Coordinates of C-alpha atoms in Angstrom, one line a residue:
X1 CA 0.1 -0.3 -0.1
X2 CA 2.6 2.5 0.5
X3 CA 4.7 1.3 -2.2
X4 CA 2.2 2.4 -4.5
X5 CA 1.9 6.1 -2.9
X6 CA 5.4 6.7 -2.8
X7 CA 5.3 6.1 -6.9
X8 CA 3.5 9.8 -6.6
X9 CA 5.3 11.1 -4.2
X10 CA 7.3 13.8 -6.3
X11 CA 4.1 15.9 -7.2
X12 CA 3.1 16.1 -3.7
X13 CA 6.9 17.4 -2.2
X14 CA 6.5 20.1 -4.9
X15 CA 3.2 20.9 -3.9
X16 CA 4.0 21.7 -0.6
X17 CA 7.8 22.4 0.0
X18 CA 8.0 24.5 -3.1
X19 CA 9.9 23.4 -6.9
X20 CA 13.5 21.5 -6.9
X21 CA 16.3 22.5 -7.1
X22 CA 18.0 20.8 -10.0
X23 CA 21.1 18.4 -9.8
X24 CA 23.2 20.5 -12.0
X25 CA 22.4 23.8 -10.2
X26 CA 24.0 24.1 -6.9
X27 CA 21.3 25.1 -4.2
X28 CA 21.8 28.8 -2.8
X29 CA 23.3 29.0 0.6
X30 CA 20.0 30.3 2.2
X31 CA 18.0 26.9 1.1
X32 CA 20.8 25.4 3.6
X33 CA 20.9 28.5 5.6
X34 CA 17.1 28.4 7.1
X35 CA 15.9 26.6 10.0
X36 CA 13.5 23.6 8.8
X37 CA 10.3 24.6 7.1
X38 CA 8.4 21.8 8.9
X39 CA 9.5 21.1 12.0
X40 CA 8.1 19.5 16.0
X41 CA 5.1 18.4 13.8
X42 CA 2.0 17.5 16.3
X43 CA -1.8 16.4 15.2
X44 CA -4.1 17.3 17.7
X45 CA -5.9 14.8 20.4
X46 CA -9.5 14.9 17.7
X47 CA -7.0 14.6 14.5
X48 CA -8.4 17.4 13.0
X49 CA -5.3 19.7 12.8
X50 CA -1.7 19.5 12.6
X51 CA 0.3 22.2 14.5
X52 CA 4.4 23.0 13.2
X53 CA 7.0 25.8 13.3
X54 CA 7.8 27.3 9.7
X55 CA 9.3 30.7 8.2
X56 CA 7.4 33.6 6.7
X57 CA 9.2 36.6 5.2
X58 CA 12.7 35.4 7.8
X59 CA 10.6 35.0 10.7
X60 CA 10.3 31.8 12.9
X61 CA 6.3 31.3 13.2
X62 CA 4.2 28.7 15.1
X63 CA 1.5 27.4 12.1
X64 CA -2.3 25.5 12.7
X65 CA -3.6 23.9 9.4
X66 CA -7.1 22.7 9.5
X67 CA -6.6 19.2 7.6
X68 CA -9.9 19.5 6.2
X69 CA -9.9 22.6 4.8
X70 CA -5.9 23.9 4.6
X71 CA -6.7 26.8 6.5
X72 CA -3.8 28.1 8.3
X73 CA -3.2 30.5 11.6
X74 CA -0.1 32.0 12.2
X75 CA 1.7 33.3 15.1
X76 CA 5.2 34.9 14.8
X77 CA 7.8 32.8 17.5
X78 CA 11.0 34.5 16.4
X79 CA 11.7 36.5 19.2
X80 CA 11.9 33.0 21.3
X81 CA 13.4 29.7 20.8
X82 CA 10.8 27.1 20.4
X83 CA 11.5 23.8 22.2
X84 CA 8.3 21.4 22.5
X85 CA 5.2 21.3 21.2
X86 CA 2.4 19.1 22.9
X87 CA -1.7 19.5 22.7
X88 CA -2.8 20.3 26.2
X89 CA -6.3 19.6 24.8
X90 CA -8.5 20.2 21.1
X91 CA -8.4 23.4 21.8
X92 CA -5.0 24.3 23.5
X93 CA -1.7 24.1 22.1
X94 CA 1.4 24.3 23.9
X95 CA 4.8 25.6 23.3
X96 CA 8.2 25.2 25.1
X97 CA 10.3 28.1 24.3
X98 CA 13.3 29.5 26.0
X99 CA 15.1 32.8 25.4
X100 CA 18.5 34.0 26.4
X101 CA 18.8 36.4 29.4
X102 CA 21.8 38.4 31.2
X103 CA 20.9 38.4 35.1
X104 CA 22.7 39.5 38.2
X105 CA 22.4 36.3 40.1
X106 CA 24.3 34.1 37.5
X107 CA 27.3 34.3 35.7
X108 CA 27.1 34.6 32.1
X109 CA 24.2 34.3 29.5
X110 CA 21.2 32.1 30.8
X111 CA 18.8 30.3 28.9
X112 CA 14.9 30.4 30.4
X113 CA 12.1 29.1 29.6
X114 CA 8.4 28.8 29.8
X115 CA 5.2 27.3 28.4
X116 CA 3.0 29.5 26.5
X117 CA -0.6 27.8 25.8
X118 CA -2.2 29.2 22.2
X119 CA -5.9 29.3 22.3
X120 CA -6.1 27.5 18.5
X121 CA -10.5 29.0 18.6
X122 CA -9.6 31.9 19.2
X123 CA -6.7 33.6 16.7
X124 CA -4.1 31.8 18.4
X125 CA -4.3 34.1 21.2
X126 CA -1.9 32.9 23.8
X127 CA -0.3 33.5 27.8
X128 CA 2.8 32.4 29.6
X129 CA 1.7 29.9 32.2
X130 CA 3.0 30.3 35.5
X131 CA 3.5 33.9 34.9
X132 CA 3.6 35.5 38.6
X133 CA 2.1 32.7 40.0
X134 CA 2.9 32.8 43.9
X135 CA 3.6 29.2 44.2
X136 CA 6.9 30.5 42.2
X137 CA 10.4 31.4 43.8
X138 CA 13.3 32.2 41.3
X139 CA 13.4 30.0 38.1
X140 CA 15.2 29.7 34.6
X141 CA 13.6 26.6 33.5
X142 CA 9.5 26.5 33.8
X143 CA 9.4 25.3 30.2
X144 CA 9.6 21.8 30.9
X145 CA 6.0 20.1 30.5
X146 CA 5.5 16.4 32.2
X147 CA 2.3 16.1 31.1
X148 CA -1.5 16.9 31.7
X149 CA -3.6 15.5 34.6
X150 CA -6.6 13.9 33.3
X151 CA -8.9 14.9 35.8
X152 CA -9.1 18.7 34.7
X153 CA -6.6 19.2 32.3
X154 CA -4.3 21.1 33.7
X155 CA -0.4 21.1 32.7
X156 CA 1.9 19.7 34.9
X157 CA 5.3 21.5 35.0
X158 CA 7.9 21.1 37.6
X159 CA 8.9 24.5 39.3
X160 CA 11.2 25.9 42.3
X161 CA 9.1 27.7 45.0
X162 CA 10.3 30.4 47.5
X163 CA 12.1 27.9 50.2
X164 CA 14.3 26.5 47.6
X165 CA 12.0 23.2 47.5
X166 CA 11.8 21.6 43.6
X167 CA 7.5 21.2 43.7
X168 CA 5.4 19.6 41.2
X169 CA 2.7 22.5 40.0
X170 CA -0.7 22.1 37.9
X171 CA -1.3 25.1 35.7
X172 CA -4.6 25.9 34.2
X173 CA -4.0 25.7 30.4
X174 CA -6.8 28.0 29.1
X175 CA -7.1 31.1 32.2
X176 CA -4.9 31.9 35.1
X177 CA -5.0 29.7 38.2
X178 CA -2.9 26.9 39.3
X179 CA -2.5 24.5 42.8
X180 CA 0.5 22.7 43.6
X181 CA -0.1 18.9 42.8
X182 CA 2.6 17.5 45.2
X183 CA 5.6 19.2 47.6
X184 CA 9.5 18.3 46.7
X185 CA 12.5 18.9 48.8
X186 CA 15.4 21.0 47.7
X187 CA 17.4 18.3 46.3
X188 CA 14.1 16.7 44.7
X189 CA 15.6 17.0 41.0
X190 CA 13.0 15.2 39.1
X191 CA 8.9 13.6 39.0
X192 CA 7.1 10.9 37.9
X193 CA 3.0 11.3 37.7
X194 CA 1.3 8.5 36.5
X195 CA -1.4 8.1 33.4
X196 CA -4.1 10.5 35.5
X197 CA -1.3 12.8 36.1
X198 CA -1.1 12.1 40.0
X199 CA 3.2 12.7 41.4
X200 CA 3.8 8.7 42.2
X201 CA 7.6 8.9 42.4
X202 CA 10.4 11.6 42.6
X203 CA 14.1 11.6 41.9
X204 CA 16.3 13.2 44.4
X205 CA 20.2 13.9 44.3
X206 CA 22.7 15.7 46.8
X207 CA 25.8 17.3 45.7
X208 CA 27.3 17.9 49.0
X209 CA 26.4 14.0 50.2
X210 CA 26.6 12.5 46.3
X211 CA 23.8 10.3 47.0
X212 CA 20.6 9.7 44.4
X213 CA 17.3 8.1 45.3
X214 CA 13.7 7.6 44.4
X215 CA 10.9 8.3 46.7
X216 CA 8.0 6.9 46.5
X217 CA 4.4 8.0 47.5
X218 CA 2.7 6.1 49.7
X219 CA 0.0 6.6 52.4
X220 CA 2.5 8.1 55.3
X221 CA 4.6 9.9 52.7
X222 CA 7.8 9.5 50.9
X223 CA 10.0 6.7 51.2
X224 CA 13.1 5.8 49.2
X225 CA 12.9 2.5 47.3
X226 CA 16.7 2.5 45.2
X227 CA 19.6 4.6 46.8
X228 CA 23.0 4.9 45.4
X229 CA 25.6 6.4 47.8
X230 CA 29.2 8.0 46.2
X231 CA 27.4 8.9 43.4
X232 CA 29.7 11.9 41.8
X233 CA 26.8 12.6 39.5
X234 CA 23.5 11.4 38.9
X235 CA 23.4 7.4 37.8
X236 CA 20.5 6.9 36.4
X237 CA 17.3 9.0 34.8
X238 CA 13.6 8.2 35.6
X239 CA 10.9 8.7 32.9
X240 CA 7.9 7.4 33.4
X241 CA 5.6 4.5 34.1
X242 CA 4.9 1.8 31.6
X243 CA 1.9 -0.2 31.3
X244 CA 2.5 -2.6 34.5
X245 CA 2.8 0.5 36.4
X246 CA 6.5 -0.6 36.7
X247 CA 9.0 2.9 36.8
X248 CA 11.1 3.1 33.7
X249 CA 14.3 4.7 34.5
X250 CA 17.7 4.8 32.2
X251 CA 20.8 3.1 33.3
X252 CA 24.3 3.6 32.1
X253 CA 25.6 0.0 33.3
X254 CA 23.6 -2.4 34.6
X255 CA 25.4 -5.1 36.7
X256 CA 22.9 -7.9 36.2
X257 CA 23.7 -7.5 32.2
X258 CA 27.1 -6.6 32.2
X259 CA 26.0 -4.2 29.9
X260 CA 28.7 -0.8 29.4
X261 CA 25.4 0.3 26.9
X262 CA 22.5 2.7 28.8
X263 CA 19.3 0.7 28.2
X264 CA 15.8 1.2 29.9
X265 CA 14.7 -0.8 32.6
X266 CA 11.4 -1.3 34.7
X267 CA 11.9 -0.7 38.5
X268 CA 9.2 -2.1 41.1
X269 CA 7.9 0.6 42.6
X270 CA 7.2 -1.7 45.9
X271 CA 11.0 -2.6 46.4
X272 CA 13.4 -0.6 43.9
X273 CA 14.1 -3.8 42.2
X274 CA 15.1 -4.0 38.2
X275 CA 12.3 -6.2 37.5
X276 CA 13.1 -6.5 33.3
X277 CA 15.0 -5.0 31.0
X278 CA 12.6 -2.8 28.7
X279 CA 15.2 -2.3 25.7
X280 CA 18.7 -2.3 25.5
X281 CA 21.0 -2.7 22.6
X282 CA 24.8 -4.2 22.7
X283 CA 26.1 -1.5 20.6
X284 CA 24.5 2.0 20.9
X285 CA 23.1 3.5 24.0
X286 CA 19.7 4.7 23.7
X287 CA 18.6 8.4 23.1
X288 CA 15.2 9.5 23.7
X289 CA 12.4 8.3 26.0
X290 CA 8.8 8.1 24.1
X291 CA 5.9 8.6 25.8
X292 CA 2.0 8.6 25.2
X293 CA 0.9 12.1 25.6
X294 CA -2.4 10.8 26.1
X295 CA -1.9 8.8 29.1
X296 CA 1.9 10.0 30.0
X297 CA 3.0 6.6 29.6
X298 CA 6.7 5.2 28.6
X299 CA 5.4 3.9 25.2
X300 CA 9.3 3.6 23.4
X301 CA 12.5 4.2 23.0
X302 CA 14.6 6.0 20.2
X303 CA 18.7 5.4 19.8
X304 CA 20.9 6.0 16.9
X305 CA 22.2 3.3 14.4
X306 CA 23.6 4.6 11.6
X307 CA 20.0 6.1 11.1
X308 CA 17.6 7.3 14.0
X309 CA 15.8 4.0 15.2
X310 CA 12.0 3.8 17.2
X311 CA 11.7 1.0 19.3
X312 CA 8.1 0.6 20.2
X313 CA 7.2 -1.2 23.7
X314 CA 3.7 -0.7 23.0
X315 CA 2.4 -3.4 20.8
X316 CA 0.1 -1.5 18.2
X317 CA 2.8 1.4 17.3
X318 CA 5.5 -1.7 17.2
X319 CA 3.0 -2.8 14.4
X320 CA 2.9 0.2 12.4
X321 CA 6.2 1.1 12.7
X322 CA 7.0 -2.4 11.5
X323 CA 4.4 -1.7 8.6
X324 CA 6.0 1.8 8.0
X325 CA 9.8 0.6 7.6
X326 CA 8.5 -1.9 5.0
X327 CA 6.6 0.3 2.7
X328 CA 8.9 2.8 3.0
X329 CA 12.1 0.4 2.3
X330 CA 15.5 1.9 2.8
X331 CA 14.5 4.9 4.6
X332 CA 14.3 6.2 8.4
X333 CA 10.8 6.3 9.3
X334 CA 9.3 7.6 12.6
X335 CA 5.9 7.8 14.1
X336 CA 5.6 11.8 15.1
X337 CA 2.5 12.4 16.4
X338 CA -1.1 10.3 16.6
X339 CA -4.7 11.2 17.5
X340 CA -6.2 10.2 20.9
X341 CA -8.0 7.4 19.1
X342 CA -5.2 6.4 16.7
X343 CA -6.7 6.5 13.8
X344 CA -4.8 9.3 12.0
X345 CA -1.4 9.3 12.8
X346 CA 1.5 12.0 11.4
X347 CA 4.6 9.9 10.4
X348 CA 7.9 10.9 8.4
X349 CA 10.9 10.1 6.5
X350 CA 14.3 10.6 5.5
X351 CA 17.3 9.4 3.6
X352 CA 20.6 9.7 3.2
X353 CA 20.0 12.1 0.4
X354 CA 17.0 13.3 1.4
X355 CA 15.8 15.8 4.1
X356 CA 13.0 14.5 6.5
X357 CA 9.0 14.5 4.3
X358 CA 5.8 15.1 6.6
X359 CA 2.8 12.4 5.8
X360 CA -0.7 12.4 7.2
X361 CA -1.4 8.5 7.7
X362 CA -5.2 7.9 7.9
X363 CA -6.2 4.2 9.2
X364 CA -9.4 3.6 8.3
X365 CA -8.9 5.1 4.5
X366 CA -5.2 4.0 4.1
X367 CA -4.2 7.0 3.0
X368 CA -0.8 8.5 3.1
X369 CA -0.6 11.6 2.1
X370 CA 2.8 14.0 2.2
X371 CA 1.9 17.3 4.6
X372 CA 5.2 19.0 4.1
X373 CA 9.1 18.9 4.4
X374 CA 11.8 20.0 7.1
X375 CA 13.6 21.8 3.9
X376 CA 11.1 21.6 0.2
X377 CA 13.2 22.9 -1.8
X378 CA 15.8 20.4 -1.1
X379 CA 13.4 17.1 -1.2
X380 CA 13.9 17.0 -4.3
X381 CA 17.5 18.9 -5.1
X382 CA 20.3 16.1 -6.1
X383 CA 22.0 16.4 -2.7
X384 CA 24.8 14.1 -2.5
X385 CA 24.5 10.6 0.0
X386 CA 25.8 11.0 3.3
X387 CA 26.9 7.5 4.1
X388 CA 27.7 5.9 7.2
X389 CA 31.7 4.5 6.9
X390 CA 34.5 3.3 9.1
X391 CA 38.3 3.9 8.9
X392 CA 41.2 2.5 10.8
X393 CA 42.9 4.5 13.7
X394 CA 46.6 4.1 14.9
X395 CA 46.1 1.5 17.8
X396 CA 43.8 -0.3 15.1
X397 CA 40.2 0.6 16.3
X398 CA 37.8 1.0 13.9
X399 CA 36.4 4.8 13.3
X400 CA 32.8 5.3 12.9
X401 CA 32.0 8.3 11.3
X402 CA 30.0 9.8 8.1
X403 CA 31.9 11.1 4.7
X404 CA 29.5 13.0 1.9
X405 CA 31.2 13.7 -0.8
X406 CA 30.6 16.3 -3.9
X407 CA 30.4 14.9 -7.8
X408 CA 32.6 13.6 -9.5
X409 CA 36.3 12.2 -9.1
X410 CA 38.6 12.4 -5.7
X411 CA 41.2 13.8 -4.4
X412 CA 38.6 16.4 -3.2
X413 CA 39.3 20.0 -1.1
X414 CA 38.3 18.6 2.5
X415 CA 36.6 19.8 5.5
X416 CA 36.7 17.5 8.6
X417 CA 34.1 18.1 10.7
X418 CA 34.0 17.2 13.9
X419 CA 30.7 17.3 16.3
X420 CA 30.3 19.0 19.3
X421 CA 29.5 17.6 22.9
X422 CA 32.2 16.2 22.8
X423 CA 29.2 13.6 24.3
X424 CA 27.5 13.7 21.7
X425 CA 26.9 11.9 18.1
X426 CA 26.2 12.6 14.7
X427 CA 23.1 10.6 12.5
X428 CA 22.6 9.7 9.5
X429 CA 19.9 11.5 7.2
X430 CA 19.9 15.5 5.9
X431 CA 22.3 17.8 7.6
X432 CA 22.8 21.3 6.9
X433 CA 25.9 21.6 7.1
X434 CA 27.6 18.5 5.7
X435 CA 24.9 18.6 2.8
X436 CA 26.0 22.6 2.3
X437 CA 29.8 22.0 1.8
X438 CA 29.5 19.0 -0.1
X439 CA 27.3 21.0 -2.9
X440 CA 30.3 23.3 -2.7
X441 CA 32.5 21.0 -4.0
X442 CA 34.1 19.7 -1.1
X443 CA 34.5 16.3 1.0
X444 CA 32.9 16.4 4.3
X445 CA 34.1 13.8 7.3
X446 CA 32.5 14.1 10.4
X447 CA 34.2 11.3 12.9
X448 CA 32.7 10.0 15.7
X449 CA 35.8 9.6 18.0
X450 CA 36.1 7.9 20.7
X451 CA 34.5 10.5 23.3
X452 CA 31.4 10.8 21.8
X453 CA 28.3 9.3 23.1
X454 CA 25.9 7.2 22.0
X455 CA 28.5 3.9 21.3
X456 CA 28.4 2.8 24.8
X457 CA 30.2 3.8 28.0
X458 CA 33.6 2.1 27.3
X459 CA 33.6 4.0 24.0
X460 CA 33.2 7.7 25.4
X461 CA 35.3 7.4 28.9
X462 CA 37.8 5.9 26.6
X463 CA 38.3 10.3 25.3
X464 CA 38.5 11.2 29.1
X465 CA 41.4 13.1 29.6
X466 CA 42.7 12.8 26.1
X467 CA 41.6 16.5 24.4
X468 CA 43.7 17.7 22.3
X469 CA 47.1 16.4 22.2
X470 CA 46.0 12.0 23.2
X471 CA 43.3 10.1 21.4
X472 CA 40.3 11.9 20.9
X473 CA 42.2 14.1 18.7
X474 CA 44.2 11.3 17.1
X475 CA 41.0 9.6 15.9
X476 CA 40.0 12.8 14.2
X477 CA 43.9 13.6 12.6
X478 CA 43.8 10.0 11.4
X479 CA 40.4 10.1 9.7
X480 CA 42.0 12.8 7.5
X481 CA 44.9 10.4 6.7
X482 CA 42.5 8.0 6.3
X483 CA 40.8 10.2 3.9
X484 CA 43.9 10.7 2.0
X485 CA 44.9 7.1 1.8
X486 CA 41.9 6.7 -0.2
X487 CA 42.7 9.2 -2.4
X488 CA 39.3 11.1 -1.5
X489 CA 41.0 14.0 0.6
X490 CA 43.7 16.0 -1.1
X491 CA 46.1 16.3 1.0
X492 CA 47.3 20.0 0.0
X493 CA 43.7 21.1 0.6
X494 CA 42.1 20.0 4.3
X495 CA 40.5 22.6 6.2
X496 CA 39.0 21.3 10.2
X497 CA 36.1 22.7 11.1
X498 CA 33.7 22.6 14.1
X499 CA 31.5 24.3 16.7
X500 CA 31.7 23.9 20.2
X501 CA 33.7 21.1 21.1
X502 CA 34.3 20.9 17.2
X503 CA 35.6 24.3 17.2
X504 CA 38.0 23.2 20.4
X505 CA 39.2 20.1 18.2
X506 CA 39.4 22.9 14.9
X507 CA 41.8 24.8 17.0
X508 CA 43.5 21.9 18.5
X509 CA 44.5 20.6 14.8
X510 CA 45.9 24.0 14.2
X511 CA 48.1 23.8 17.2
X512 CA 49.6 20.4 18.0
X513 CA 48.9 19.0 14.2
X514 CA 49.1 22.3 11.6
X515 CA 50.9 20.3 8.9
X516 CA 47.7 18.2 8.2
X517 CA 45.3 21.3 7.9
X518 CA 45.7 23.8 5.7
X519 CA 43.1 26.5 7.5
X520 CA 40.7 26.5 10.6
X521 CA 37.4 27.4 11.4
X522 CA 35.8 27.1 14.9
X523 CA 32.6 28.5 16.0
X524 CA 32.1 29.3 19.2
X525 CA 34.8 27.1 20.5
X526 CA 36.1 25.8 24.2
X527 CA 39.9 27.3 23.7
X528 CA 40.8 27.6 27.7
X529 CA 39.6 24.0 29.6
X530 CA 40.9 25.9 32.7
X531 CA 38.7 28.8 32.0
X532 CA 35.6 27.1 31.2
X533 CA 35.7 25.0 35.0
X534 CA 36.2 28.4 36.4
X535 CA 32.6 29.7 34.4
X536 CA 31.2 26.3 35.9
X537 CA 32.1 26.7 39.1
X538 CA 31.3 30.5 39.4
X539 CA 27.5 29.1 38.0
X540 CA 26.7 26.2 40.2
X541 CA 29.1 26.6 42.8
X542 CA 32.4 24.2 43.4
X543 CA 30.2 21.1 44.7
X544 CA 27.7 20.5 42.0
X545 CA 28.5 17.5 40.1
X546 CA 28.8 19.2 36.3
X547 CA 32.0 21.0 37.8
X548 CA 33.3 17.6 38.4
X549 CA 32.5 16.1 35.5
X550 CA 34.1 18.4 33.1
X551 CA 37.3 18.5 35.8
X552 CA 37.2 14.5 35.1
X553 CA 36.0 14.4 31.2
X554 CA 38.9 17.5 30.2
X555 CA 41.4 16.2 32.2
X556 CA 41.1 12.5 33.4
X557 CA 41.4 11.3 37.7
X558 CA 45.4 12.4 37.6
X559 CA 44.9 15.0 39.8
X560 CA 49.2 15.6 40.5
X561 CA 48.9 16.8 36.3
X562 CA 45.7 18.4 36.7
X563 CA 46.8 22.2 36.1
X564 CA 49.9 21.2 33.7
X565 CA 47.3 18.5 31.5
X566 CA 44.7 21.3 31.2
X567 CA 47.3 23.8 30.0
X568 CA 48.8 21.5 27.7
X569 CA 45.8 21.0 26.4
X570 CA 44.4 24.5 25.7
X571 CA 44.7 25.8 22.2
X572 CA 44.6 29.4 24.0
X573 CA 48.1 28.7 25.7
X574 CA 49.8 27.5 22.5
X575 CA 48.6 30.7 19.6
X576 CA 52.1 30.4 18.7
X577 CA 52.2 26.9 17.3
X578 CA 49.3 28.2 14.6
X579 CA 50.6 28.9 11.1
X580 CA 47.5 28.5 9.3
X581 CA 44.6 31.1 8.4
X582 CA 41.9 30.8 11.2
X583 CA 38.3 31.5 10.9
X584 CA 36.6 32.6 14.7
X585 CA 33.2 33.1 15.0
X586 CA 30.9 33.1 18.1
X587 CA 27.8 34.3 19.5
X588 CA 27.4 36.8 22.2
X589 CA 24.3 35.4 23.1
X590 CA 25.8 32.1 24.2
X591 CA 24.5 30.4 27.0
X592 CA 27.0 27.4 27.0
X593 CA 30.6 28.7 26.1
X594 CA 31.0 32.3 27.4
X595 CA 31.9 34.4 24.4
X596 CA 35.5 35.1 26.5
X597 CA 36.6 32.3 25.2
X598 CA 37.0 33.3 22.1
X599 CA 38.2 36.9 22.7
X600 CA 40.8 35.5 24.7
X601 CA 42.1 33.1 21.8
X602 CA 42.2 35.8 19.1
X603 CA 43.9 37.9 22.2
X604 CA 46.3 35.3 21.5
X605 CA 46.5 35.0 17.8
X606 CA 46.7 38.6 17.3
X607 CA 49.9 38.7 19.8
X608 CA 51.7 36.1 17.8
X609 CA 50.7 38.2 13.9
X610 CA 48.2 34.7 13.1
X611 CA 46.4 35.0 10.3
X612 CA 42.6 35.5 11.9
X613 CA 39.6 36.7 10.9
X614 CA 37.2 37.0 14.0
X615 CA 33.7 37.8 13.5
X616 CA 31.1 38.4 17.1
X617 CA 27.5 37.7 16.2
X618 CA 25.4 39.8 18.3
X619 CA 22.0 38.1 18.9
X620 CA 23.8 34.8 18.1
X621 CA 22.9 31.4 20.8
X622 CA 25.4 28.4 21.0
X623 CA 23.0 26.1 18.7
X624 CA 22.4 28.7 15.8
X625 CA 18.7 28.5 15.6
X626 CA 17.6 30.7 13.3
X627 CA 18.2 31.2 9.8
X628 CA 20.1 34.9 10.1
X629 CA 22.4 33.0 12.5
X630 CA 23.1 30.3 9.8
X631 CA 23.2 32.5 6.6
X632 CA 26.1 34.9 8.4
X633 CA 28.3 31.1 9.5
X634 CA 27.1 29.8 6.1
X635 CA 28.5 33.1 4.5
X636 CA 31.5 33.4 5.9
X637 CA 32.7 29.5 6.1
X638 CA 32.3 29.7 2.0
X639 CA 33.8 32.8 1.6
X640 CA 37.1 31.6 4.1
X641 CA 37.3 27.8 2.5
X642 CA 36.6 29.3 -0.8
X643 CA 40.2 31.3 0.1
X644 CA 42.2 28.7 1.4
X645 CA 41.2 25.6 0.1
X646 CA 38.6 26.1 -2.7
X647 CA 39.1 27.7 -6.5
X648 CA 40.1 31.1 -4.7
X649 CA 43.0 28.8 -3.1
X650 CA 46.4 30.0 -3.6

């Protein structure tokens, strides 16, 4: 049934996404720089409407579309950063969003989030939930929705009160008003609700005592069922209840399985014992935990192999996923959203050379209809496949990665593009930056170096203390050498480019292996490891687990060599070794890596008379979450690469 639909898909994509780009004409820069035309797609409970984020006249907009008539309502959300979308009812749509803020209470730029409730039957009139509530104290993260109360439709949001306790509040989505659903404590960190929205458990973590525990609610108050001592950081995360009433927790390492990949396990609310494994893969960590918005129950997980994969515990959803996988053979298919009665679904499909396309699947008619594409003008536009590969590191370890090459035969001018994190990873499918660079004639390698997450605990921990001159950087360098040996990369035209940790890796490559690269481009990079730890300590305090985490990740466990190791791996202290052109860009609204990291690097490079292009971007965050931000970065990258390894290079 689905295969017959795919035969006529081209016309449907063009109808909802714009005109296709001819394969022999490089797509315009703006097509890659724009934020997705369709994102966060979610179906209303009655299945009559679909809401999503899109673009209009250079602005980020919220769209609510009537599926029967095609009529749309629009709201300008350009001034905020949307993060998640959920229907509270057939009439009220919730949008969690954040914005960058400077405050005297916290050092540096801070992201402040909240929930906006839009009335789709009153012209998308909206209000901010819990705004000015007497039940809340100082909060910067009021944007997290745990679920909806079945009793009265109130929205469940965790919040700090005036006494420093982390409570669970229930906010009226239609008008002012809220109540305390459950009282927390000063060390409460998370809440678990049942299918009705009642609080049944809470997670506590003490930075002072390094203890973590799960408390359950009983007739006589809150009692612990699971306790961990000597937890220098949280060792598990709780996500919700499964169908039989057990608690689903994500565990990085479970002695019962003797496994180093994270898994999702069912825990008894009576005893705290792990009763069964819900999901674990031998090779890959789990990522997102998937919940049913109408029951608040955990119904599946996502993990990344080559593509993002969804695994459903719910039998109905599992059967539909299997059918869709068969019908869209070879593509990465996701169930995005469904109506309350599951008569309609929003699904999506993506491929190595095609951005994600969204469809409405009607169960009764067995009809699948395209409703939009994330990047409509690129959906049929001759993009090069982004291939999953492995290459050998110098110690013989096979390093996974993604390779995108332009048309023609190599060797090509090449961009090495390490990801941020570093405990992050790339996944398959469309990548706006990799596909943009390939469209400009560059081969692009995205290495999944040791220190990346998603590949199990051993792979991630192998990178601890290996920044800059160690294993993590060697894996990146070995990727460039492997492409040279394979006649893919021109050895005289390789540039290393990255953002966040990837920007750090770019500057480390320029500092410690300057003969391998012709140029380096760093966006929002870490440049001074000691300085970043000081920044986090100023922000969170000496006892906070994030400070201990970054300490361990950056220099390992050798306390005697701590200061020397951090200095040795910091590019800001080795600017005299950089003899290649550098592009350095940083947003002034970066809440993750302070802009002082780039300013200090700028000053060090200028003292050493380096070939430097330095650009500060006002109003720009760490993640480049607007078309304007991305346009500036891609424009500067295209110019810089063209001058040094492209057609304009000497």
